[in-house]
């Protein structure tokens, strides 16, 4: 699978493989947030585009483009503008991306990185044919807010998606009793979780020593057997290679 970034004006966008770490996860007691493997994998799922320079932005609540005031850091140019109005802050990504046939590019805010006062909007671009660049947009959540993007801070996360995949999915709802093996393994896990949580309150217990159950993290069934040889504990996308 090839993902190509064609730089438009000399320097390409600042791109990096999305890291698994987050400052707020580091700050949790004993960094317990990293015990959640779905968070870790999602954090690193794709690539990020970074701000070349820092700036602050303020929205007064109006619908016009001049309702947002952008103040770049001294000696720099802000990488964002007010283009659409209605409290939307716009980053132009100075590149055309290309994916293989049938694949689009999913563009959203940095994963699991909430930002006070402003929320990232999400778009899907048909990058297998479109000769166009695209924008990354953020919407202020309330008037009167001042937000800051620092130099080197990610403002966009990207990953490829198959364009027709969702249309081929056949969603349905069934009773768990329709799959006796799944029901048995779920009940085994549920009972074990109740016992583990109860043991956590017992001084010197095995549960206190283990601190948390690791079956999903390690890709194990409730009985301790391996569940899936393709289970991911770590995801590290490759970096972009500069071939200019």
GROMACS .gro file of C-alpha atoms in nm:
model
  244
    1UNK     CA    1   0.000   0.000   0.000
    2UNK     CA    2   0.155   0.329  -0.114
    3UNK     CA    3   0.074   0.665   0.044
    4UNK     CA    4   0.246   0.955  -0.129
    5UNK     CA    5   0.261   1.319  -0.021
    6UNK     CA    6   0.338   1.557  -0.308
    7UNK     CA    7   0.476   1.884  -0.168
    8UNK     CA    8   0.336   2.193  -0.342
    9UNK     CA    9   0.571   2.474  -0.243
   10UNK     CA   10   0.918   2.347  -0.169
   11UNK     CA   11   0.902   2.222   0.188
   12UNK     CA   12   0.650   1.943   0.247
   13UNK     CA   13   0.416   1.950   0.546
   14UNK     CA   14   0.571   1.850   0.876
   15UNK     CA   15   0.467   1.486   0.898
   16UNK     CA   16   0.537   1.221   1.158
   17UNK     CA   17   0.415   0.875   1.244
   18UNK     CA   18   0.157   0.920   1.519
   19UNK     CA   19   0.310   0.839   1.859
   20UNK     CA   20   0.140   0.610   2.107
   21UNK     CA   21   0.208   0.847   2.397
   22UNK     CA   22  -0.004   1.137   2.521
   23UNK     CA   23   0.082   1.396   2.787
   24UNK     CA   24  -0.247   1.343   2.969
   25UNK     CA   25  -0.187   0.966   2.974
   26UNK     CA   26   0.163   1.020   3.114
   27UNK     CA   27   0.005   1.230   3.390
   28UNK     CA   28  -0.241   0.964   3.510
   29UNK     CA   29  -0.136   0.793   3.838
   30UNK     CA   30   0.125   0.528   3.756
   31UNK     CA   31   0.048   0.613   3.389
   32UNK     CA   32  -0.246   0.372   3.420
   33UNK     CA   33  -0.408   0.503   3.100
   34UNK     CA   34  -0.154   0.303   2.898
   35UNK     CA   35  -0.311  -0.017   3.032
   36UNK     CA   36  -0.592   0.047   2.783
   37UNK     CA   37  -0.456  -0.116   2.469
   38UNK     CA   38  -0.735   0.017   2.241
   39UNK     CA   39  -0.622   0.370   2.335
   40UNK     CA   40  -0.257   0.289   2.261
   41UNK     CA   41  -0.330   0.140   1.920
   42UNK     CA   42  -0.566   0.423   1.823
   43UNK     CA   43  -0.310   0.684   1.930
   44UNK     CA   44  -0.055   0.545   1.684
   45UNK     CA   45  -0.302   0.474   1.404
   46UNK     CA   46  -0.166   0.680   1.115
   47UNK     CA   47   0.034   0.999   1.071
   48UNK     CA   48   0.015   1.351   1.208
   49UNK     CA   49   0.065   1.692   1.046
   50UNK     CA   50   0.242   1.942   1.273
   51UNK     CA   51   0.228   2.319   1.309
   52UNK     CA   52   0.537   2.493   1.171
   53UNK     CA   53   0.482   2.785   1.407
   54UNK     CA   54   0.268   2.871   1.707
   55UNK     CA   55  -0.026   3.108   1.737
   56UNK     CA   56  -0.334   3.195   1.939
   57UNK     CA   57  -0.687   3.239   1.807
   58UNK     CA   58  -0.995   3.404   1.957
   59UNK     CA   59  -1.356   3.382   1.835
   60UNK     CA   60  -1.605   3.652   1.934
   61UNK     CA   61  -1.908   3.441   1.845
   62UNK     CA   62  -1.987   3.605   1.511
   63UNK     CA   63  -2.049   3.430   1.180
   64UNK     CA   64  -1.816   3.643   0.965
   65UNK     CA   65  -1.457   3.551   0.887
   66UNK     CA   66  -1.326   3.848   1.085
   67UNK     CA   67  -1.493   3.715   1.401
   68UNK     CA   68  -1.179   3.507   1.457
   69UNK     CA   69  -0.864   3.696   1.553
   70UNK     CA   70  -0.540   3.506   1.491
   71UNK     CA   71  -0.217   3.620   1.656
   72UNK     CA   72   0.101   3.448   1.536
   73UNK     CA   73   0.404   3.406   1.759
   74UNK     CA   74   0.657   3.689   1.713
   75UNK     CA   75   0.850   3.667   1.388
   76UNK     CA   76   0.631   3.393   1.241
   77UNK     CA   77   0.327   3.343   1.022
   78UNK     CA   78   0.030   3.156   1.164
   79UNK     CA   79  -0.039   2.825   0.983
   80UNK     CA   80  -0.416   2.878   1.015
   81UNK     CA   81  -0.668   3.132   0.886
   82UNK     CA   82  -1.036   3.220   0.920
   83UNK     CA   83  -1.176   3.112   0.584
   84UNK     CA   84  -1.528   2.979   0.634
   85UNK     CA   85  -1.660   3.191   0.920
   86UNK     CA   86  -1.898   3.059   1.187
   87UNK     CA   87  -1.615   2.998   1.430
   88UNK     CA   88  -1.422   2.761   1.203
   89UNK     CA   89  -1.041   2.777   1.209
   90UNK     CA   90  -0.879   2.647   0.890
   91UNK     CA   91  -0.537   2.494   0.827
   92UNK     CA   92  -0.426   2.462   0.464
   93UNK     CA   93  -0.221   2.147   0.405
   94UNK     CA   94   0.024   2.240   0.130
   95UNK     CA   95   0.036   1.902  -0.041
   96UNK     CA   96  -0.156   1.667  -0.265
   97UNK     CA   97  -0.182   1.317  -0.121
   98UNK     CA   98  -0.218   1.010  -0.335
   99UNK     CA   99  -0.343   0.665  -0.233
  100UNK     CA  100  -0.389   0.347  -0.434
  101UNK     CA  101  -0.715   0.287  -0.629
  102UNK     CA  102  -1.018   0.241  -0.405
  103UNK     CA  103  -0.853   0.402  -0.103
  104UNK     CA  104  -0.938   0.740   0.052
  105UNK     CA  105  -0.763   0.941   0.321
  106UNK     CA  106  -0.936   0.994   0.656
  107UNK     CA  107  -0.842   1.333   0.805
  108UNK     CA  108  -0.930   1.419   1.164
  109UNK     CA  109  -0.788   1.580   1.476
  110UNK     CA  110  -0.505   1.412   1.665
  111UNK     CA  111  -0.647   1.096   1.822
  112UNK     CA  112  -0.727   1.100   2.195
  113UNK     CA  113  -0.584   1.450   2.230
  114UNK     CA  114  -0.874   1.673   2.342
  115UNK     CA  115  -0.823   2.048   2.315
  116UNK     CA  116  -1.008   2.291   2.536
  117UNK     CA  117  -1.235   2.538   2.358
  118UNK     CA  118  -1.212   2.396   2.007
  119UNK     CA  119  -1.298   2.065   1.840
  120UNK     CA  120  -1.150   1.908   1.528
  121UNK     CA  121  -1.376   1.837   1.232
  122UNK     CA  122  -1.333   1.521   1.027
  123UNK     CA  123  -1.321   1.468   0.651
  124UNK     CA  124  -1.262   1.182   0.408
  125UNK     CA  125  -1.086   1.270   0.082
  126UNK     CA  126  -1.079   1.055  -0.233
  127UNK     CA  127  -0.704   1.076  -0.273
  128UNK     CA  128  -0.681   0.800  -0.534
  129UNK     CA  129  -0.795   1.043  -0.806
  130UNK     CA  130  -0.835   1.402  -0.675
  131UNK     CA  131  -0.559   1.643  -0.787
  132UNK     CA  132  -0.658   1.879  -0.505
  133UNK     CA  133  -0.517   1.978  -0.169
  134UNK     CA  134  -0.752   1.988   0.130
  135UNK     CA  135  -0.798   2.177   0.454
  136UNK     CA  136  -0.808   2.067   0.816
  137UNK     CA  137  -1.076   2.254   1.010
  138UNK     CA  138  -1.146   2.309   1.379
  139UNK     CA  139  -1.469   2.450   1.524
  140UNK     CA  140  -1.470   2.671   1.834
  141UNK     CA  141  -1.703   2.524   2.094
  142UNK     CA  142  -1.809   2.857   2.247
  143UNK     CA  143  -1.754   3.228   2.185
  144UNK     CA  144  -1.497   3.421   2.384
  145UNK     CA  145  -1.251   3.135   2.394
  146UNK     CA  146  -0.880   3.180   2.326
  147UNK     CA  147  -0.701   2.870   2.199
  148UNK     CA  148  -0.334   2.813   2.133
  149UNK     CA  149  -0.154   2.583   1.892
  150UNK     CA  150   0.217   2.552   1.965
  151UNK     CA  151   0.496   2.505   1.714
  152UNK     CA  152   0.537   2.132   1.657
  153UNK     CA  153   0.186   2.053   1.784
  154UNK     CA  154  -0.018   1.816   1.566
  155UNK     CA  155  -0.331   1.964   1.414
  156UNK     CA  156  -0.431   1.679   1.182
  157UNK     CA  157  -0.417   1.299   1.184
  158UNK     CA  158  -0.433   1.094   0.863
  159UNK     CA  159  -0.484   0.730   0.772
  160UNK     CA  160  -0.610   0.547   0.459
  161UNK     CA  161  -0.951   0.378   0.445
  162UNK     CA  162  -1.111   0.159   0.178
  163UNK     CA  163  -1.383   0.363   0.015
  164UNK     CA  164  -1.646   0.093  -0.042
  165UNK     CA  165  -1.573  -0.117   0.265
  166UNK     CA  166  -1.862   0.011   0.479
  167UNK     CA  167  -2.114  -0.050   0.202
  168UNK     CA  168  -2.010  -0.417   0.193
  169UNK     CA  169  -2.066  -0.466   0.567
  170UNK     CA  170  -2.379  -0.660   0.670
  171UNK     CA  171  -2.468  -0.528   1.018
  172UNK     CA  172  -2.704  -0.732   1.233
  173UNK     CA  173  -2.811  -0.774   1.596
  174UNK     CA  174  -2.837  -1.117   1.755
  175UNK     CA  175  -2.861  -1.271   2.100
  176UNK     CA  176  -2.530  -1.384   2.246
  177UNK     CA  177  -2.697  -1.721   2.304
  178UNK     CA  178  -2.687  -1.773   1.927
  179UNK     CA  179  -2.312  -1.828   1.962
  180UNK     CA  180  -2.271  -2.071   2.255
  181UNK     CA  181  -1.891  -2.066   2.244
  182UNK     CA  182  -1.878  -1.686   2.254
  183UNK     CA  183  -2.136  -1.681   2.534
  184UNK     CA  184  -1.934  -1.935   2.736
  185UNK     CA  185  -1.611  -1.740   2.698
  186UNK     CA  186  -1.784  -1.410   2.779
  187UNK     CA  187  -1.936  -1.554   3.096
  188UNK     CA  188  -1.596  -1.696   3.194
  189UNK     CA  189  -1.439  -1.351   3.148
  190UNK     CA  190  -1.725  -1.171   3.327
  191UNK     CA  191  -1.709  -1.399   3.630
  192UNK     CA  192  -1.331  -1.367   3.643
  193UNK     CA  193  -1.355  -0.989   3.627
  194UNK     CA  194  -1.600  -0.980   3.918
  195UNK     CA  195  -1.366  -1.200   4.124
  196UNK     CA  196  -1.065  -0.989   4.032
  197UNK     CA  197  -1.236  -0.662   4.124
  198UNK     CA  198  -1.347  -0.808   4.456
  199UNK     CA  199  -0.993  -0.932   4.529
  200UNK     CA  200  -0.853  -0.585   4.461
  201UNK     CA  201  -0.996  -0.477   4.796
  202UNK     CA  202  -0.814  -0.757   4.982
  203UNK     CA  203  -0.470  -0.657   5.118
  204UNK     CA  204  -0.193  -0.879   4.987
  205UNK     CA  205  -0.414  -1.047   4.726
  206UNK     CA  206  -0.291  -1.165   4.389
  207UNK     CA  207  -0.517  -0.907   4.227
  208UNK     CA  208  -0.346  -0.626   4.420
  209UNK     CA  209  -0.008  -0.753   4.307
  210UNK     CA  210  -0.119  -0.774   3.943
  211UNK     CA  211  -0.303  -0.435   3.963
  212UNK     CA  212  -0.503  -0.497   3.645
  213UNK     CA  213  -0.618  -0.782   3.426
  214UNK     CA  214  -0.403  -0.825   3.116
  215UNK     CA  215  -0.594  -1.083   2.910
  216UNK     CA  216  -0.701  -0.845   2.634
  217UNK     CA  217  -0.370  -0.657   2.642
  218UNK     CA  218  -0.179  -0.984   2.590
  219UNK     CA  219  -0.429  -1.122   2.338
  220UNK     CA  220  -0.540  -1.413   2.557
  221UNK     CA  221  -0.870  -1.593   2.596
  222UNK     CA  222  -1.021  -1.606   2.947
  223UNK     CA  223  -0.860  -1.949   2.998
  224UNK     CA  224  -0.515  -1.807   2.916
  225UNK     CA  225  -0.483  -1.957   2.568
  226UNK     CA  226  -0.365  -1.736   2.279
  227UNK     CA  227  -0.663  -1.581   2.099
  228UNK     CA  228  -0.531  -1.440   1.771
  229UNK     CA  229  -0.180  -1.463   1.623
  230UNK     CA  230  -0.238  -1.123   1.459
  231UNK     CA  231  -0.307  -0.949   1.792
  232UNK     CA  232  -0.141  -0.606   1.818
  233UNK     CA  233   0.027  -0.484   2.136
  234UNK     CA  234   0.226  -0.216   1.957
  235UNK     CA  235   0.162  -0.018   1.638
  236UNK     CA  236   0.439   0.193   1.485
  237UNK     CA  237   0.361   0.327   1.135
  238UNK     CA  238   0.669   0.399   0.921
  239UNK     CA  239   0.774   0.758   0.868
  240UNK     CA  240   0.747   0.934   0.534
  241UNK     CA  241   1.063   0.897   0.320
  242UNK     CA  242   1.173   1.215   0.138
  243UNK     CA  243   1.241   1.118  -0.225
  244UNK     CA  244   1.260   1.467  -0.374
   0.00000   0.00000   0.00000
